Structure formats: structure tokens, C-alpha cells
């Protein structure tokens, strides 16, 4: 059974702090990794799609890196703002031919003003 | 607003019944994905259609079925409903069939089975 783990489960930071979370996945098979931002009572919003080892993607104050050889991806938020409060979810697609997305349980971020 | 629409927004029904959830993808998108999010589980992939054909199947129960029509809208049919089917059902769409494509999620349909 393939497992995708995200850490920490939840996080409280002060406005202006920078923070990062981890998504860990099996390193033996890799096709793609997606990051989503999911605000309460809304639907998941795509942040990044990462496909190559060493990929680095950036959108405003949020960036992500990918290491497929060791099986992890980091999501960084620079200068957190209260509007960054959300659950950050990663979804892993193994190159197993089944095309089954495997979601992590998310990191719940709360940015305190 | 992602451009993906789902109807209805809420649905309350009884055990044993059958319901149909509807999804219209973003204009131009050919793939539709269905996901289930129940209280005790995270987001689970159910099924993907690409241009009318089933492309990938996830953890979809035999009581559930889906299809994508020529106008690319999709329907998820849930039958013989059980209490445990109560969940938020999301539809997402993407331009192509590849899983590396960005997926855009709809607002979801909340199903309550009493």
C-alpha cells in the first residue's frame, strides 16, 4: 500500500513568519506530485504540478521543491499572511500505470495576525 | 471561481435511494475527475473520464457509476445509498488526459444520506 505523509499535521505561525511543510512519498515510483491549497468551505485550488526531480516552482510568496530520489517535496511560504491560512494538500501519482492519485492528509496552517 | 460547476450543491436522501450528481467542466477541458471526501477519510479519487471515455478508475464502489457525455459534462450515479456514502463529492477538470495537468475543482456537492 502506497502512503503519502504530510508533516506537520497542523501549524500556527505569526504573520510575517516564513514556514515550510513536507510531503513524503515512496521514492521507488514517481510520475507527478500536485500541491493544493484548500480553504475551509471552499474547494481545493491547484498550486503546483511537479514532475521532474529537482523541480522548483514559485507563485508569489509560495514555492515548492521536489526530490524524487529521496521521496519528498517541500512547500515554502515566505512572510505568511492571515489569508494564507488553509490546508495544504499534496497528491502523489505513482508511475504504476494505475493513474490513482494518492492524497496526503494535509497540513493545516493558521496564520495569526 | 474555477469555471467548473456542480449541481446540486446539497442533496439529502434516504438509505437505499439513488442519486445523480452533475458536473460541467471548464470550457475547453476534456477530462473530468470525481473525488469523494468523507469525514473519516481524506480526499479519495474515484474515476476519470477523458473525452467521453473512462481513463482511470480509483476507489469507486460498484454501486457507483459515472459517464461523460458528448458535450463533456459528466454525471456520477450513486445507488443503493448507505449512511457511509454521506460525503462531499468534488468534480475537477483539466485540459488534457495527463495526470500532470493542472486540475480545477468545482464547489462540490454535499450528500447526506439519512
PDB file of N, CA and C in Angstrom, chain B residues 20-64:
ATOM      1  N   UNK B  20     -28.112  11.315  -8.620  1.00  0.00           N
ATOM      2  CA  UNK B  20     -27.197  11.661  -9.705  1.00  0.00           C
ATOM      3  C   UNK B  20     -26.609  13.033  -9.437  1.00  0.00           C
ATOM      4  N   UNK B  21     -25.283  13.092  -9.478  1.00  0.00           N
ATOM      5  CA  UNK B  21     -24.571  14.355  -9.318  1.00  0.00           C
ATOM      6  C   UNK B  21     -24.057  14.768 -10.689  1.00  0.00           C
ATOM      7  N   UNK B  22     -24.108  16.062 -10.930  1.00  0.00           N
ATOM      8  CA  UNK B  22     -23.752  16.541 -12.259  1.00  0.00           C
ATOM      9  C   UNK B  22     -22.582  17.499 -12.198  1.00  0.00           C
ATOM     10  N   UNK B  23     -21.752  17.448 -13.243  1.00  0.00           N
ATOM     11  CA  UNK B  23     -20.565  18.306 -13.297  1.00  0.00           C
ATOM     12  C   UNK B  23     -20.388  18.824 -14.712  1.00  0.00           C
ATOM     13  N   UNK B  24     -20.153  20.134 -14.823  1.00  0.00           N
ATOM     14  CA  UNK B  24     -19.788  20.714 -16.111  1.00  0.00           C
ATOM     15  C   UNK B  24     -18.362  21.219 -16.024  1.00  0.00           C
ATOM     16  N   UNK B  25     -17.476  20.730 -16.884  1.00  0.00           N
ATOM     17  CA  UNK B  25     -16.072  21.141 -16.793  1.00  0.00           C
ATOM     18  C   UNK B  25     -15.870  22.565 -17.304  1.00  0.00           C
ATOM     19  N   UNK B  26     -14.684  23.074 -17.089  1.00  0.00           N
ATOM     20  CA  UNK B  26     -14.317  24.373 -17.654  1.00  0.00           C
ATOM     21  C   UNK B  26     -14.390  24.278 -19.172  1.00  0.00           C
ATOM     22  N   UNK B  27     -14.688  25.397 -19.784  1.00  0.00           N
ATOM     23  CA  UNK B  27     -14.768  25.429 -21.237  1.00  0.00           C
ATOM     24  C   UNK B  27     -13.443  24.964 -21.842  1.00  0.00           C
ATOM     25  N   UNK B  28     -13.511  23.988 -22.726  1.00  0.00           N
ATOM     26  CA  UNK B  28     -12.303  23.505 -23.390  1.00  0.00           C
ATOM     27  C   UNK B  28     -11.633  22.324 -22.716  1.00  0.00           C
ATOM     28  N   UNK B  29     -11.976  22.063 -21.451  1.00  0.00           N
ATOM     29  CA  UNK B  29     -11.352  20.931 -20.758  1.00  0.00           C
ATOM     30  C   UNK B  29     -11.987  19.623 -21.204  1.00  0.00           C
ATOM     31  N   UNK B  30     -11.147  18.623 -21.414  1.00  0.00           N
ATOM     32  CA  UNK B  30     -11.646  17.345 -21.912  1.00  0.00           C
ATOM     33  C   UNK B  30     -11.730  16.270 -20.822  1.00  0.00           C
ATOM     34  N   UNK B  31     -11.000  16.464 -19.744  1.00  0.00           N
ATOM     35  CA  UNK B  31     -11.004  15.466 -18.664  1.00  0.00           C
ATOM     36  C   UNK B  31     -11.874  15.917 -17.506  1.00  0.00           C
ATOM     37  N   UNK B  32     -12.569  14.944 -16.940  1.00  0.00           N
ATOM     38  CA  UNK B  32     -13.341  15.172 -15.717  1.00  0.00           C
ATOM     39  C   UNK B  32     -12.935  14.109 -14.707  1.00  0.00           C
ATOM     40  N   UNK B  33     -12.743  14.534 -13.486  1.00  0.00           N
ATOM     41  CA  UNK B  33     -12.360  13.635 -12.389  1.00  0.00           C
ATOM     42  C   UNK B  33     -13.415  13.754 -11.294  1.00  0.00           C
ATOM     43  N   UNK B  34     -13.674  12.651 -10.625  1.00  0.00           N
ATOM     44  CA  UNK B  34     -14.581  12.666  -9.478  1.00  0.00           C
ATOM     45  C   UNK B  34     -13.818  12.240  -8.229  1.00  0.00           C
ATOM     46  N   UNK B  35     -14.071  12.973  -7.146  1.00  0.00           N
ATOM     47  CA  UNK B  35     -13.429  12.703  -5.858  1.00  0.00           C
ATOM     48  C   UNK B  35     -14.489  12.659  -4.762  1.00  0.00           C
ATOM     49  N   UNK B  36     -14.161  11.918  -3.721  1.00  0.00           N
ATOM     50  CA  UNK B  36     -15.046  11.845  -2.550  1.00  0.00           C
ATOM     51  C   UNK B  36     -14.254  12.272  -1.325  1.00  0.00           C
ATOM     52  N   UNK B  37     -14.877  13.125  -0.521  1.00  0.00           N
ATOM     53  CA  UNK B  37     -14.246  13.449   0.751  1.00  0.00           C
ATOM     54  C   UNK B  37     -15.231  13.178   1.877  1.00  0.00           C
ATOM     55  N   UNK B  38     -14.988  12.123   2.612  1.00  0.00           N
ATOM     56  CA  UNK B  38     -15.853  11.828   3.750  1.00  0.00           C
ATOM     57  C   UNK B  38     -15.140  12.250   5.024  1.00  0.00           C
ATOM     58  N   UNK B  39     -15.925  12.324   6.131  1.00  0.00           N
ATOM     59  CA  UNK B  39     -15.401  12.875   7.387  1.00  0.00           C
ATOM     60  C   UNK B  39     -14.191  12.114   7.896  1.00  0.00           C
ATOM     61  N   UNK B  40     -14.275  10.788   7.802  1.00  0.00           N
ATOM     62  CA  UNK B  40     -13.214   9.993   8.420  1.00  0.00           C
ATOM     63  C   UNK B  40     -12.071   9.681   7.451  1.00  0.00           C
ATOM     64  N   UNK B  41     -12.184  10.165   6.244  1.00  0.00           N
ATOM     65  CA  UNK B  41     -11.121   9.906   5.268  1.00  0.00           C
ATOM     66  C   UNK B  41     -10.758  11.189   4.546  1.00  0.00           C
ATOM     67  N   UNK B  42      -9.579  11.205   3.995  1.00  0.00           N
ATOM     68  CA  UNK B  42      -9.171  12.351   3.189  1.00  0.00           C
ATOM     69  C   UNK B  42      -9.812  12.291   1.831  1.00  0.00           C
ATOM     70  N   UNK B  43      -9.282  13.039   0.927  1.00  0.00           N
ATOM     71  CA  UNK B  43      -9.804  13.087  -0.432  1.00  0.00           C
ATOM     72  C   UNK B  43      -9.444  11.780  -1.152  1.00  0.00           C
ATOM     73  N   UNK B  44     -10.449  11.169  -1.755  1.00  0.00           N
ATOM     74  CA  UNK B  44     -10.234   9.903  -2.453  1.00  0.00           C
ATOM     75  C   UNK B  44     -10.617  10.072  -3.925  1.00  0.00           C
ATOM     76  N   UNK B  45      -9.738   9.636  -4.796  1.00  0.00           N
ATOM     77  CA  UNK B  45     -10.020   9.675  -6.230  1.00  0.00           C
ATOM     78  C   UNK B  45     -10.980   8.544  -6.582  1.00  0.00           C
ATOM     79  N   UNK B  46     -12.013   8.869  -7.326  1.00  0.00           N
ATOM     80  CA  UNK B  46     -12.992   7.855  -7.723  1.00  0.00           C
ATOM     81  C   UNK B  46     -12.784   7.413  -9.165  1.00  0.00           C
ATOM     82  N   UNK B  47     -12.844   8.345 -10.099  1.00  0.00           N
ATOM     83  CA  UNK B  47     -12.798   7.956 -11.507  1.00  0.00           C
ATOM     84  C   UNK B  47     -12.479   9.170 -12.376  1.00  0.00           C
ATOM     85  N   UNK B  48     -11.880   8.900 -13.547  1.00  0.00           N
ATOM     86  CA  UNK B  48     -11.570   9.954 -14.510  1.00  0.00           C
ATOM     87  C   UNK B  48     -12.132   9.591 -15.883  1.00  0.00           C
ATOM     88  N   UNK B  49     -12.697  10.578 -16.551  1.00  0.00           N
ATOM     89  CA  UNK B  49     -13.112  10.435 -17.939  1.00  0.00           C
ATOM     90  C   UNK B  49     -12.353  11.432 -18.802  1.00  0.00           C
ATOM     91  N   UNK B  50     -12.017  10.979 -19.985  1.00  0.00           N
ATOM     92  CA  UNK B  50     -11.354  11.860 -20.938  1.00  0.00           C
ATOM     93  C   UNK B  50     -12.095  11.781 -22.260  1.00  0.00           C
ATOM     94  N   UNK B  51     -12.639  12.879 -22.676  1.00  0.00           N
ATOM     95  CA  UNK B  51     -13.324  12.982 -23.958  1.00  0.00           C
ATOM     96  C   UNK B  51     -14.345  11.850 -24.155  1.00  0.00           C
ATOM     97  N   UNK B  52     -15.076  11.559 -23.116  1.00  0.00           N
ATOM     98  CA  UNK B  52     -16.152  10.582 -23.197  1.00  0.00           C
ATOM     99  C   UNK B  52     -15.778   9.161 -22.819  1.00  0.00           C
ATOM    100  N   UNK B  53     -14.480   8.904 -22.664  1.00  0.00           N
ATOM    101  CA  UNK B  53     -14.052   7.539 -22.365  1.00  0.00           C
ATOM    102  C   UNK B  53     -13.509   7.462 -20.934  1.00  0.00           C
ATOM    103  N   UNK B  54     -13.758   6.344 -20.272  1.00  0.00           N
ATOM    104  CA  UNK B  54     -13.176   6.143 -18.947  1.00  0.00           C
ATOM    105  C   UNK B  54     -11.670   6.035 -19.089  1.00  0.00           C
ATOM    106  N   UNK B  55     -10.939   6.805 -18.278  1.00  0.00           N
ATOM    107  CA  UNK B  55      -9.483   6.858 -18.413  1.00  0.00           C
ATOM    108  C   UNK B  55      -8.774   6.179 -17.247  1.00  0.00           C
ATOM    109  N   UNK B  56      -9.324   6.363 -16.058  1.00  0.00           N
ATOM    110  CA  UNK B  56      -8.699   5.784 -14.872  1.00  0.00           C
ATOM    111  C   UNK B  56      -9.756   5.569 -13.807  1.00  0.00           C
ATOM    112  N   UNK B  57      -9.549   4.504 -13.042  1.00  0.00           N
ATOM    113  CA  UNK B  57     -10.522   4.174 -12.011  1.00  0.00           C
ATOM    114  C   UNK B  57      -9.795   4.095 -10.684  1.00  0.00           C
ATOM    115  N   UNK B  58     -10.363   4.725  -9.679  1.00  0.00           N
ATOM    116  CA  UNK B  58      -9.773   4.679  -8.352  1.00  0.00           C
ATOM    117  C   UNK B  58     -10.612   3.833  -7.432  1.00  0.00           C
ATOM    118  N   UNK B  59     -10.844   4.344  -6.232  1.00  0.00           N
ATOM    119  CA  UNK B  59     -11.575   3.581  -5.226  1.00  0.00           C
ATOM    120  C   UNK B  59     -13.080   3.755  -5.355  1.00  0.00           C
ATOM    121  N   UNK B  60     -13.594   3.438  -6.495  1.00  0.00           N
ATOM    122  CA  UNK B  60     -15.024   3.635  -6.724  1.00  0.00           C
ATOM    123  C   UNK B  60     -15.769   2.337  -6.464  1.00  0.00           C
ATOM    124  N   UNK B  61     -16.827   2.435  -5.667  1.00  0.00           N
ATOM    125  CA  UNK B  61     -17.625   1.262  -5.329  1.00  0.00           C
ATOM    126  C   UNK B  61     -18.427   0.803  -6.547  1.00  0.00           C
ATOM    127  N   UNK B  62     -18.792  -0.468  -6.534  1.00  0.00           N
ATOM    128  CA  UNK B  62     -19.595  -1.000  -7.656  1.00  0.00           C
ATOM    129  C   UNK B  62     -20.970  -0.361  -7.724  1.00  0.00           C
ATOM    130  N   UNK B  63     -21.469   0.140  -6.601  1.00  0.00           N
ATOM    131  CA  UNK B  63     -22.775   0.802  -6.562  1.00  0.00           C
ATOM    132  C   UNK B  63     -22.733   2.179  -7.228  1.00  0.00           C
ATOM    133  N   UNK B  64     -21.519   2.657  -7.499  1.00  0.00           N
ATOM    134  CA  UNK B  64     -21.350   3.971  -8.108  1.00  0.00           C
ATOM    135  C   UNK B  64     -20.962   3.793  -9.569  1.00  0.00           C
TER     136      UNK B  64
END
